[in-house]
Amino acid sequence: MRKTLPALIAATLCVSGCTTGVGGNPLGGLLGGILGGNGYNERNLSDFERAAVNACGQEAQRYTRDRVRVERVDQITRDSVRVDGRIETRDRSRDEFTCTFASNGRIADFRVL
C-alpha cells in the first residue's frame, strides 16, 4: 500500500490540473481538483481514503475530458473504501459513478450509473 500511494498521487497530477496558492499544500490542490470543494478536506481523509479518491478519480477521468467530482467517501470495511461521484459529461443519464477501492491498492469495482 505504501509503495502504491506515491504512484497514485503522481498519476493524479494528470487528472486534477493541480493548482495551489502561495504556501498552499500541493496535495490539497490535487485533491481539491477532484473533490471539487464539496465539503471534503484532505485533512478529513485518511491515507487509505486519499488513495481511494485518487485511484477512483483517475478511473473516472477515463470517461471524460472535463471535471470529475467526488461527492462521498466512506470506508466500508477495514479493507475497502467506497467513493461516489459525478463525471461531467454531455450525457446526463450516465454522469454518476461508484467505485470500491481495496486495501491492496486496486479498484475492486467501478460502475458508471
JSON list of C-alpha atoms in Angstrom, two decimals:
[
{"chain": "A", "resi": 1, "resn": "MET", "atom": "CA", "xyz": [0.00, 0.00, 0.00]},
{"chain": "A", "resi": 2, "resn": "ARG", "atom": "CA", "xyz": [2.75, 2.47, 0.92]},
{"chain": "A", "resi": 3, "resn": "LYS", "atom": "CA", "xyz": [4.53, 1.86, -2.39]},
{"chain": "A", "resi": 4, "resn": "THR", "atom": "CA", "xyz": [1.38, 2.46, -4.45]},
{"chain": "A", "resi": 5, "resn": "LEU", "atom": "CA", "xyz": [0.34, 5.72, -2.75]},
{"chain": "A", "resi": 6, "resn": "PRO", "atom": "CA", "xyz": [3.12, 7.88, -4.31]},
{"chain": "A", "resi": 7, "resn": "ALA", "atom": "CA", "xyz": [2.40, 6.36, -7.72]},
{"chain": "A", "resi": 8, "resn": "LEU", "atom": "CA", "xyz": [-1.31, 7.11, -7.37]},
{"chain": "A", "resi": 9, "resn": "ILE", "atom": "CA", "xyz": [-0.61, 10.66, -6.31]},
{"chain": "A", "resi": 10, "resn": "ALA", "atom": "CA", "xyz": [1.78, 11.21, -9.20]},
{"chain": "A", "resi": 11, "resn": "ALA", "atom": "CA", "xyz": [-0.72, 9.75, -11.67]},
{"chain": "A", "resi": 12, "resn": "THR", "atom": "CA", "xyz": [-3.45, 12.00, -10.33]},
{"chain": "A", "resi": 13, "resn": "LEU", "atom": "CA", "xyz": [-1.48, 15.11, -11.22]},
{"chain": "A", "resi": 14, "resn": "CYS", "atom": "CA", "xyz": [-2.59, 14.46, -14.79]},
{"chain": "A", "resi": 15, "resn": "VAL", "atom": "CA", "xyz": [-6.19, 14.13, -13.64]},
{"chain": "A", "resi": 16, "resn": "SER", "atom": "CA", "xyz": [-6.75, 17.15, -11.46]},
{"chain": "A", "resi": 17, "resn": "GLY", "atom": "CA", "xyz": [-4.81, 20.01, -13.00]},
{"chain": "A", "resi": 18, "resn": "CYS", "atom": "CA", "xyz": [-3.18, 20.69, -9.66]},
{"chain": "A", "resi": 19, "resn": "THR", "atom": "CA", "xyz": [-3.00, 24.32, -8.55]},
{"chain": "A", "resi": 20, "resn": "THR", "atom": "CA", "xyz": [-2.16, 25.71, -5.16]},
{"chain": "A", "resi": 21, "resn": "GLY", "atom": "CA", "xyz": [-1.90, 29.14, -3.67]},
{"chain": "A", "resi": 22, "resn": "VAL", "atom": "CA", "xyz": [1.22, 30.64, -2.14]},
{"chain": "A", "resi": 23, "resn": "GLY", "atom": "CA", "xyz": [2.25, 28.44, 0.74]},
{"chain": "A", "resi": 24, "resn": "GLY", "atom": "CA", "xyz": [-0.50, 26.01, -0.17]},
{"chain": "A", "resi": 25, "resn": "ASN", "atom": "CA", "xyz": [-0.48, 22.29, 0.30]},
{"chain": "A", "resi": 26, "resn": "PRO", "atom": "CA", "xyz": [0.17, 20.63, -3.10]},
{"chain": "A", "resi": 27, "resn": "LEU", "atom": "CA", "xyz": [-1.88, 17.62, -2.03]},
{"chain": "A", "resi": 28, "resn": "GLY", "atom": "CA", "xyz": [-4.72, 19.98, -1.13]},
{"chain": "A", "resi": 29, "resn": "GLY", "atom": "CA", "xyz": [-4.78, 21.39, -4.65]},
{"chain": "A", "resi": 30, "resn": "LEU", "atom": "CA", "xyz": [-4.58, 17.94, -6.12]},
{"chain": "A", "resi": 31, "resn": "LEU", "atom": "CA", "xyz": [-7.48, 16.63, -4.07]},
{"chain": "A", "resi": 32, "resn": "GLY", "atom": "CA", "xyz": [-9.35, 19.90, -4.49]},
{"chain": "A", "resi": 33, "resn": "GLY", "atom": "CA", "xyz": [-9.40, 19.39, -8.25]},
{"chain": "A", "resi": 34, "resn": "ILE", "atom": "CA", "xyz": [-11.03, 16.01, -7.83]},
{"chain": "A", "resi": 35, "resn": "LEU", "atom": "CA", "xyz": [-13.17, 16.74, -4.81]},
{"chain": "A", "resi": 36, "resn": "GLY", "atom": "CA", "xyz": [-14.48, 19.95, -6.28]},
{"chain": "A", "resi": 37, "resn": "GLY", "atom": "CA", "xyz": [-14.88, 21.74, -2.98]},
{"chain": "A", "resi": 38, "resn": "ASN", "atom": "CA", "xyz": [-17.92, 19.75, -1.85]},
{"chain": "A", "resi": 39, "resn": "GLY", "atom": "CA", "xyz": [-17.16, 19.85, 1.86]},
{"chain": "A", "resi": 40, "resn": "TYR", "atom": "CA", "xyz": [-14.36, 17.30, 1.78]},
{"chain": "A", "resi": 41, "resn": "ASN", "atom": "CA", "xyz": [-11.00, 18.39, 3.02]},
{"chain": "A", "resi": 42, "resn": "GLU", "atom": "CA", "xyz": [-7.81, 16.38, 2.72]},
{"chain": "A", "resi": 43, "resn": "ARG", "atom": "CA", "xyz": [-7.37, 16.76, 6.48]},
{"chain": "A", "resi": 44, "resn": "ASN", "atom": "CA", "xyz": [-10.62, 14.83, 6.98]},
{"chain": "A", "resi": 45, "resn": "LEU", "atom": "CA", "xyz": [-9.44, 11.86, 4.91]},
{"chain": "A", "resi": 46, "resn": "SER", "atom": "CA", "xyz": [-7.13, 9.04, 5.99]},
{"chain": "A", "resi": 47, "resn": "ASP", "atom": "CA", "xyz": [-4.24, 7.99, 3.72]},
{"chain": "A", "resi": 48, "resn": "PHE", "atom": "CA", "xyz": [-6.32, 5.00, 2.64]},
{"chain": "A", "resi": 49, "resn": "GLU", "atom": "CA", "xyz": [-9.27, 7.25, 1.72]},
{"chain": "A", "resi": 50, "resn": "ARG", "atom": "CA", "xyz": [-6.98, 9.64, -0.16]},
{"chain": "A", "resi": 51, "resn": "ALA", "atom": "CA", "xyz": [-5.56, 6.75, -2.16]},
{"chain": "A", "resi": 52, "resn": "ALA", "atom": "CA", "xyz": [-9.14, 5.64, -2.94]},
{"chain": "A", "resi": 53, "resn": "VAL", "atom": "CA", "xyz": [-10.09, 9.16, -4.11]},
{"chain": "A", "resi": 54, "resn": "ASN", "atom": "CA", "xyz": [-7.01, 9.34, -6.32]},
{"chain": "A", "resi": 55, "resn": "ALA", "atom": "CA", "xyz": [-7.46, 5.89, -7.87]},
{"chain": "A", "resi": 56, "resn": "CYS", "atom": "CA", "xyz": [-11.21, 6.24, -8.39]},
{"chain": "A", "resi": 57, "resn": "GLY", "atom": "CA", "xyz": [-10.82, 9.79, -9.69]},
{"chain": "A", "resi": 58, "resn": "GLN", "atom": "CA", "xyz": [-8.25, 8.61, -12.20]},
{"chain": "A", "resi": 59, "resn": "GLU", "atom": "CA", "xyz": [-10.53, 5.77, -13.33]},
{"chain": "A", "resi": 60, "resn": "ALA", "atom": "CA", "xyz": [-13.48, 8.16, -13.69]},
{"chain": "A", "resi": 61, "resn": "GLN", "atom": "CA", "xyz": [-11.32, 10.56, -15.69]},
{"chain": "A", "resi": 62, "resn": "ARG", "atom": "CA", "xyz": [-11.14, 7.92, -18.44]},
{"chain": "A", "resi": 63, "resn": "TYR", "atom": "CA", "xyz": [-14.78, 8.73, -19.22]},
{"chain": "A", "resi": 64, "resn": "THR", "atom": "CA", "xyz": [-14.41, 12.48, -19.72]},
{"chain": "A", "resi": 65, "resn": "ARG", "atom": "CA", "xyz": [-12.06, 15.27, -20.69]},
{"chain": "A", "resi": 66, "resn": "ASP", "atom": "CA", "xyz": [-13.78, 17.51, -18.17]},
{"chain": "A", "resi": 67, "resn": "ARG", "atom": "CA", "xyz": [-14.03, 17.51, -14.38]},
{"chain": "A", "resi": 68, "resn": "VAL", "atom": "CA", "xyz": [-14.55, 14.61, -12.05]},
{"chain": "A", "resi": 69, "resn": "ARG", "atom": "CA", "xyz": [-16.20, 15.48, -8.75]},
{"chain": "A", "resi": 70, "resn": "VAL", "atom": "CA", "xyz": [-16.17, 13.19, -5.70]},
{"chain": "A", "resi": 71, "resn": "GLU", "atom": "CA", "xyz": [-19.28, 13.62, -3.60]},
{"chain": "A", "resi": 72, "resn": "ARG", "atom": "CA", "xyz": [-18.88, 10.97, -0.93]},
{"chain": "A", "resi": 73, "resn": "VAL", "atom": "CA", "xyz": [-16.05, 8.89, 0.56]},
{"chain": "A", "resi": 74, "resn": "ASP", "atom": "CA", "xyz": [-16.90, 6.09, 3.01]},
{"chain": "A", "resi": 75, "resn": "GLN", "atom": "CA", "xyz": [-14.68, 3.44, 4.49]},
{"chain": "A", "resi": 76, "resn": "ILE", "atom": "CA", "xyz": [-16.95, 0.38, 4.25]},
{"chain": "A", "resi": 77, "resn": "THR", "atom": "CA", "xyz": [-14.67, -2.16, 5.92]},
{"chain": "A", "resi": 78, "resn": "ARG", "atom": "CA", "xyz": [-11.11, -2.18, 7.17]},
{"chain": "A", "resi": 79, "resn": "ASP", "atom": "CA", "xyz": [-10.06, -3.29, 3.68]},
{"chain": "A", "resi": 80, "resn": "SER", "atom": "CA", "xyz": [-12.31, -1.23, 1.39]},
{"chain": "A", "resi": 81, "resn": "VAL", "atom": "CA", "xyz": [-13.38, 2.35, 0.69]},
{"chain": "A", "resi": 82, "resn": "ARG", "atom": "CA", "xyz": [-16.36, 3.36, -1.44]},
{"chain": "A", "resi": 83, "resn": "VAL", "atom": "CA", "xyz": [-16.15, 6.55, -3.49]},
{"chain": "A", "resi": 84, "resn": "ASP", "atom": "CA", "xyz": [-19.22, 8.09, -5.15]},
{"chain": "A", "resi": 85, "resn": "GLY", "atom": "CA", "xyz": [-19.09, 10.99, -7.54]},
{"chain": "A", "resi": 86, "resn": "ARG", "atom": "CA", "xyz": [-20.04, 12.64, -10.80]},
{"chain": "A", "resi": 87, "resn": "ILE", "atom": "CA", "xyz": [-18.38, 12.80, -14.18]},
{"chain": "A", "resi": 88, "resn": "GLU", "atom": "CA", "xyz": [-19.09, 15.96, -16.13]},
{"chain": "A", "resi": 89, "resn": "THR", "atom": "CA", "xyz": [-20.28, 14.65, -19.49]},
{"chain": "A", "resi": 90, "resn": "ARG", "atom": "CA", "xyz": [-22.82, 15.71, -22.10]},
{"chain": "A", "resi": 91, "resn": "ASP", "atom": "CA", "xyz": [-24.86, 12.58, -21.39]},
{"chain": "A", "resi": 92, "resn": "ARG", "atom": "CA", "xyz": [-26.62, 13.43, -18.10]},
{"chain": "A", "resi": 93, "resn": "SER", "atom": "CA", "xyz": [-28.08, 9.92, -17.86]},
{"chain": "A", "resi": 94, "resn": "ARG", "atom": "CA", "xyz": [-24.60, 8.44, -17.28]},
{"chain": "A", "resi": 95, "resn": "ASP", "atom": "CA", "xyz": [-22.86, 11.03, -15.17]},
{"chain": "A", "resi": 96, "resn": "GLU", "atom": "CA", "xyz": [-22.59, 9.30, -11.78]},
{"chain": "A", "resi": 97, "resn": "PHE", "atom": "CA", "xyz": [-20.03, 6.74, -10.71]},
{"chain": "A", "resi": 98, "resn": "THR", "atom": "CA", "xyz": [-19.41, 4.46, -7.78]},
{"chain": "A", "resi": 99, "resn": "CYS", "atom": "CA", "xyz": [-16.08, 2.87, -7.03]},
{"chain": "A", "resi": 100, "resn": "THR", "atom": "CA", "xyz": [-14.81, 0.41, -4.44]},
{"chain": "A", "resi": 101, "resn": "PHE", "atom": "CA", "xyz": [-11.10, 0.61, -3.63]},
{"chain": "A", "resi": 102, "resn": "ALA", "atom": "CA", "xyz": [-9.37, -2.27, -1.84]},
{"chain": "A", "resi": 103, "resn": "SER", "atom": "CA", "xyz": [-6.50, -2.16, 0.63]},
{"chain": "A", "resi": 104, "resn": "ASN", "atom": "CA", "xyz": [-4.27, -3.97, -1.89]},
{"chain": "A", "resi": 105, "resn": "GLY", "atom": "CA", "xyz": [-4.20, -0.71, -3.89]},
{"chain": "A", "resi": 106, "resn": "ARG", "atom": "CA", "xyz": [-6.57, -1.84, -6.64]},
{"chain": "A", "resi": 107, "resn": "ILE", "atom": "CA", "xyz": [-10.05, -0.88, -7.70]},
{"chain": "A", "resi": 108, "resn": "ALA", "atom": "CA", "xyz": [-12.31, -3.81, -6.85]},
{"chain": "A", "resi": 109, "resn": "ASP", "atom": "CA", "xyz": [-15.41, -2.40, -8.60]},
{"chain": "A", "resi": 110, "resn": "PHE", "atom": "CA", "xyz": [-16.10, 0.65, -10.78]},
{"chain": "A", "resi": 111, "resn": "ARG", "atom": "CA", "xyz": [-19.50, 1.46, -12.28]},
{"chain": "A", "resi": 112, "resn": "VAL", "atom": "CA", "xyz": [-20.88, 4.37, -14.26]},
{"chain": "A", "resi": 113, "resn": "LEU", "atom": "CA", "xyz": [-24.53, 4.83, -13.41]}
]
